[in-house]
Amino acid sequence: MFDNTDDIPPLLAGAPSTTEFKKLRKRIVRGVREAIEQYGMVERGARWLVALSGGKDSYTLLAALTELKWRGLLPVELLAVNLDQGQPGFPATVLPAFLEKMGVPHRIEYQDTYSIVTDKVPQGRTYCALCSRLRRGHLYRIAREEGCSALVLGHHRDDILETFFLNLFHGSRLATMPPKLVNEEGDLFVYRPLAHVAEDDCARFASAMSYPIIPCDLCGSQDGLQRQQIKAMLDEWERRSPGRRQKMFKALSNTRPSHLLDPALFDFAGLTRGDAGSGDV
């Protein structure tokens, strides 16, 4: 897998030697590298706080960043962080033990946001919005305390697509998770280097590497989530027309403001018959 070198980081060691897995790994690492370069994420000498939930996506993110750094292609310092949110039954020892064994610099933070969410959210409403806000606030704080310039999250291509449709169907706006943004306070970047990586690839990679997956039982315990409905819709579209997800994702970076309806993006009122370039649909 790594050309028989002897200094492989423990996080990357023991990978399958099959051609199929090698192609999968290269596709993921290439996608992460492309996103980092395309969206200008690297500040040389920076320190990144990599959020690790224990799910397939964050493991894949950490592994891909570790490989790029190991190969000398990512000149930043990585610090993994897990926020233990106090969910009943959460296996609190799994991630610390894993990260210690893998030799990954890390910080484990305990904050009981679970009790706040279950107390504040009315019965029948979903927890995701409040849970996400509380979690993000703590991660920003930790990033500042650790001298990090960026918080790095494990959202992948499918998360970005699902968020687009959630905003379209329920928010009446064309928006999604950007690969790079600045927080409201203006002091931290938020990066999503898995923006070009498919969820299925993350699942296959994490499974093949036998990483200890920890499910999110807080959200998973709720039925009827809007995101689950969107995911089911996209799954059906993909089943009927393989490759549909990737085409829709490409469309998000191929917009034509003159062919939408937002006068804040295109000066429709100032358009004259002598102007060229808007073209026919």
Coordinates of C-alpha atoms in Angstrom, one line a residue:
M1 CA 0.0 0.0 0.0
F2 CA 2.8 2.4 0.9
D3 CA 5.6 1.1 -1.2
N4 CA 7.0 -1.1 1.6
T5 CA 8.3 1.9 3.6
D6 CA 9.1 1.3 7.3
D7 CA 7.9 4.6 8.8
I8 CA 4.2 4.2 8.1
P9 CA 2.1 6.0 10.8
P10 CA 0.3 3.4 12.9
L11 CA -3.1 5.0 11.8
L12 CA -2.3 3.9 8.3
A13 CA -0.7 0.5 9.0
G14 CA -2.3 -2.9 8.4
A15 CA -4.3 -1.8 5.4
P16 CA -5.6 -4.4 2.9
S17 CA -3.2 -5.0 0.0
T18 CA -6.0 -5.6 -2.5
T19 CA -6.1 -3.6 -5.8
E20 CA -9.6 -2.5 -4.9
F21 CA -8.6 -1.0 -1.6
K22 CA -5.6 0.7 -3.1
K23 CA -7.9 2.4 -5.7
L24 CA -10.3 3.4 -2.9
R25 CA -7.5 4.9 -0.8
K26 CA -6.0 6.8 -3.7
R27 CA -9.4 8.1 -4.7
I28 CA -10.1 9.4 -1.2
V29 CA -6.6 11.0 -0.7
R30 CA -6.8 12.5 -4.2
G31 CA -10.2 14.0 -3.4
V32 CA -9.0 15.5 -0.1
R33 CA -5.9 16.9 -1.7
E34 CA -7.9 18.5 -4.5
A35 CA -10.4 20.1 -2.0
I36 CA -7.5 21.5 0.1
E37 CA -5.8 23.0 -3.0
Q38 CA -9.0 24.2 -4.8
Y39 CA -10.3 26.1 -1.8
G40 CA -7.0 27.4 -0.5
M41 CA -7.1 25.7 2.9
V42 CA -3.3 25.6 3.7
E43 CA -1.5 28.2 5.6
R44 CA 2.0 27.0 6.0
G45 CA 2.8 26.3 9.7
A46 CA -0.8 26.4 10.8
R47 CA -2.3 24.1 13.4
W48 CA -5.6 22.4 12.6
L49 CA -8.1 21.0 15.1
V50 CA -9.6 17.9 13.5
A51 CA -12.9 16.9 15.0
L52 CA -13.2 13.2 15.6
S53 CA -16.6 11.8 16.5
G54 CA -15.7 8.2 16.2
G55 CA -17.8 7.8 13.0
K56 CA -16.7 6.5 9.7
D57 CA -16.3 10.0 8.2
S58 CA -14.1 11.5 10.8
Y59 CA -11.8 8.5 10.8
T60 CA -11.5 8.7 7.1
L61 CA -10.7 12.4 7.3
L62 CA -8.0 11.9 10.0
A63 CA -6.4 9.1 8.0
A64 CA -6.3 11.1 4.7
L65 CA -4.9 14.1 6.4
T66 CA -2.3 12.0 8.2
E67 CA -1.2 10.4 4.9
L68 CA -0.9 13.8 3.2
K69 CA 1.1 15.1 6.1
W70 CA 3.3 12.0 6.2
R71 CA 4.0 12.4 2.5
G72 CA 5.0 16.0 3.0
L73 CA 2.0 17.3 1.1
L74 CA 0.3 19.0 4.1
P75 CA 2.6 21.4 6.0
V76 CA 0.3 21.9 9.0
E77 CA 0.1 20.5 12.5
L78 CA -2.8 18.2 13.3
L79 CA -4.5 17.9 16.7
A80 CA -7.5 15.5 16.9
V81 CA -10.3 16.3 19.3
N82 CA -13.2 14.3 20.6
L83 CA -16.1 16.0 22.4
D84 CA -17.7 13.6 24.7
Q85 CA -21.2 15.1 25.0
G86 CA -22.4 12.9 27.9
Q87 CA -24.7 10.6 25.9
P88 CA -25.8 7.6 28.0
G89 CA -23.9 4.5 27.0
F90 CA -21.2 6.4 25.1
P91 CA -18.0 4.3 25.2
A92 CA -15.8 7.0 26.6
T93 CA -12.6 4.9 26.7
V94 CA -12.6 3.8 23.0
L95 CA -11.3 6.9 21.3
P96 CA -8.7 7.9 23.9
A97 CA -7.3 4.3 23.8
F98 CA -7.3 4.2 20.0
L99 CA -5.6 7.6 19.6
E100 CA -3.0 6.7 22.2
K101 CA -2.3 3.5 20.5
M102 CA -2.0 5.2 17.1
G103 CA 0.2 7.9 18.5
V104 CA -2.1 10.7 17.3
P105 CA -1.8 14.0 19.2
H106 CA -5.3 14.6 20.7
R107 CA -7.5 16.2 23.3
I108 CA -10.6 14.6 24.9
E109 CA -13.1 17.1 26.2
Y110 CA -16.2 16.2 28.3
Q111 CA -19.2 18.5 28.1
D112 CA -22.6 17.3 29.0
T113 CA -24.6 18.9 26.1
Y114 CA -26.8 15.8 26.0
S115 CA -28.7 16.9 29.1
I116 CA -29.1 20.4 27.8
V117 CA -30.5 19.2 24.4
T118 CA -32.9 16.7 25.9
D119 CA -34.1 19.3 28.4
K120 CA -34.5 22.2 26.0
V121 CA -35.9 20.5 22.8
P122 CA -39.7 19.9 23.0
Q123 CA -40.9 16.3 22.7
G124 CA -41.3 15.3 19.1
R125 CA -38.7 17.9 17.8
T126 CA -35.3 16.8 16.5
Y127 CA -32.2 17.4 18.5
C128 CA -29.8 18.1 15.6
A129 CA -29.9 21.9 15.4
L130 CA -29.3 22.6 19.1
C131 CA -26.8 19.8 19.5
S132 CA -24.8 21.1 16.5
R133 CA -24.7 24.6 17.9
L134 CA -23.6 23.5 21.3
R135 CA -21.0 21.2 19.9
R136 CA -19.6 23.8 17.5
G137 CA -19.3 26.4 20.2
H138 CA -17.2 24.1 22.3
L139 CA -15.0 23.1 19.4
Y140 CA -14.4 26.8 18.6
R141 CA -13.4 27.3 22.2
I142 CA -11.0 24.4 22.2
A143 CA -9.5 25.5 18.9
R144 CA -8.7 28.9 20.5
E145 CA -7.3 27.3 23.6
E146 CA -5.0 25.0 21.5
G147 CA -3.8 27.8 19.3
C148 CA -5.4 26.4 16.2
S149 CA -6.3 28.5 13.2
A150 CA -8.9 26.1 11.7
L151 CA -11.5 23.6 12.8
V152 CA -11.6 20.7 10.4
L153 CA -14.8 18.7 10.0
G154 CA -15.7 15.4 8.4
H155 CA -18.6 16.4 6.2
H156 CA -18.4 14.7 2.9
R157 CA -20.0 15.1 -0.6
D158 CA -23.3 13.5 0.4
D159 CA -23.6 15.7 3.5
I160 CA -23.2 18.7 1.2
L161 CA -25.8 17.5 -1.3
E162 CA -28.3 16.7 1.5
T163 CA -27.8 20.1 3.1
F164 CA -28.5 21.7 -0.3
F165 CA -31.8 19.9 -0.7
L166 CA -32.7 20.6 2.9
N167 CA -32.2 24.3 2.3
L168 CA -34.1 24.1 -1.0
F169 CA -37.1 22.2 0.3
H170 CA -37.3 23.6 3.8
G171 CA -35.4 26.9 3.8
S172 CA -36.4 28.4 0.5
R173 CA -32.8 29.2 -0.4
L174 CA -29.9 27.8 -2.6
A175 CA -27.2 27.1 0.0
T176 CA -25.2 24.3 1.4
M177 CA -22.1 23.6 3.6
P178 CA -19.1 25.4 1.9
P179 CA -15.8 23.6 2.0
K180 CA -14.2 26.7 3.6
L181 CA -15.7 29.4 5.7
V182 CA -14.8 31.9 8.5
N183 CA -16.8 31.6 11.7
E184 CA -19.0 34.5 12.9
E185 CA -16.4 35.8 15.2
G186 CA -14.0 36.0 12.3
D187 CA -11.1 34.4 14.1
L188 CA -11.2 30.8 12.8
F189 CA -11.5 29.0 9.5
V190 CA -13.8 26.0 9.2
Y191 CA -12.6 23.4 6.6
R192 CA -14.4 20.4 5.1
P193 CA -11.6 18.5 3.2
L194 CA -13.9 15.5 2.4
A195 CA -16.1 17.8 0.2
H196 CA -15.2 15.7 -2.9
V197 CA -15.4 12.3 -1.2
A198 CA -18.5 10.1 -1.3
E199 CA -20.0 8.8 1.9
D200 CA -19.9 5.2 0.6
D201 CA -16.1 5.5 0.1
C202 CA -15.8 6.7 3.7
A203 CA -17.8 3.7 4.9
R204 CA -15.8 1.2 2.9
F205 CA -12.4 2.7 3.9
A206 CA -13.2 2.8 7.7
S207 CA -14.5 -0.7 7.6
A208 CA -11.5 -2.0 5.7
M209 CA -9.2 -0.4 8.2
S210 CA -11.2 -1.8 11.1
Y211 CA -11.4 1.5 12.9
P212 CA -13.6 1.3 16.1
I213 CA -16.9 3.0 14.9
I214 CA -19.0 4.8 17.5
P215 CA -22.6 5.6 16.3
C216 CA -24.4 8.8 17.2
D217 CA -27.2 7.3 19.2
L218 CA -28.7 10.8 20.0
C219 CA -29.8 11.5 16.5
G220 CA -30.1 7.9 15.5
S221 CA -32.7 7.4 18.1
Q222 CA -35.1 9.8 16.4
D223 CA -37.5 8.9 13.5
G224 CA -38.6 11.1 10.7
L225 CA -35.6 13.4 10.5
Q226 CA -35.8 15.5 7.4
R227 CA -32.2 14.6 6.5
Q228 CA -33.1 10.9 6.5
Q229 CA -35.9 11.7 4.1
I230 CA -33.5 13.6 1.8
K231 CA -31.0 10.8 1.9
A232 CA -33.7 8.2 1.0
M233 CA -34.7 10.4 -2.0
L234 CA -31.1 10.7 -3.2
D235 CA -30.6 7.0 -2.8
E236 CA -33.6 6.3 -5.0
W237 CA -32.4 8.7 -7.6
E238 CA -28.9 7.1 -7.6
R239 CA -30.5 3.7 -7.9
R240 CA -32.5 4.7 -10.9
S241 CA -29.7 6.8 -12.5
P242 CA -26.2 5.8 -11.3
G243 CA -23.9 8.8 -11.1
R244 CA -26.7 11.2 -10.4
R245 CA -25.2 12.3 -7.1
Q246 CA -21.8 13.3 -8.6
K247 CA -23.5 15.3 -11.4
M248 CA -25.6 17.2 -8.9
F249 CA -22.5 17.9 -6.8
K250 CA -20.6 19.2 -9.9
A251 CA -23.6 21.5 -10.5
L252 CA -23.0 23.2 -7.2
S253 CA -19.6 24.6 -8.5
N254 CA -21.0 25.4 -11.9
T255 CA -23.6 28.1 -11.3
R256 CA -24.8 30.8 -13.7
P257 CA -26.2 33.8 -11.7
S258 CA -27.8 35.2 -14.9
H259 CA -29.9 32.1 -15.2
L260 CA -31.2 32.2 -11.6
L261 CA -33.6 34.6 -10.0
D262 CA -31.5 36.6 -7.4
P263 CA -31.1 40.3 -8.3
A264 CA -28.5 40.5 -5.6
L265 CA -26.2 38.2 -7.7
F266 CA -27.1 39.5 -11.2
D267 CA -28.1 43.0 -12.3
F268 CA -31.3 42.1 -14.1
A269 CA -32.6 45.7 -13.9
G270 CA -29.5 47.0 -15.6
L271 CA -29.5 44.4 -18.4
T272 CA -29.9 46.0 -21.9
R273 CA -30.4 44.5 -25.3
G274 CA -26.9 45.4 -26.2
D275 CA -25.4 43.3 -23.4
A276 CA -23.9 40.0 -24.5
G277 CA -23.1 37.0 -22.4
S278 CA -26.3 36.1 -20.6
G279 CA -27.4 33.8 -23.4
D280 CA -30.4 31.6 -23.8
V281 CA -31.3 28.7 -21.6

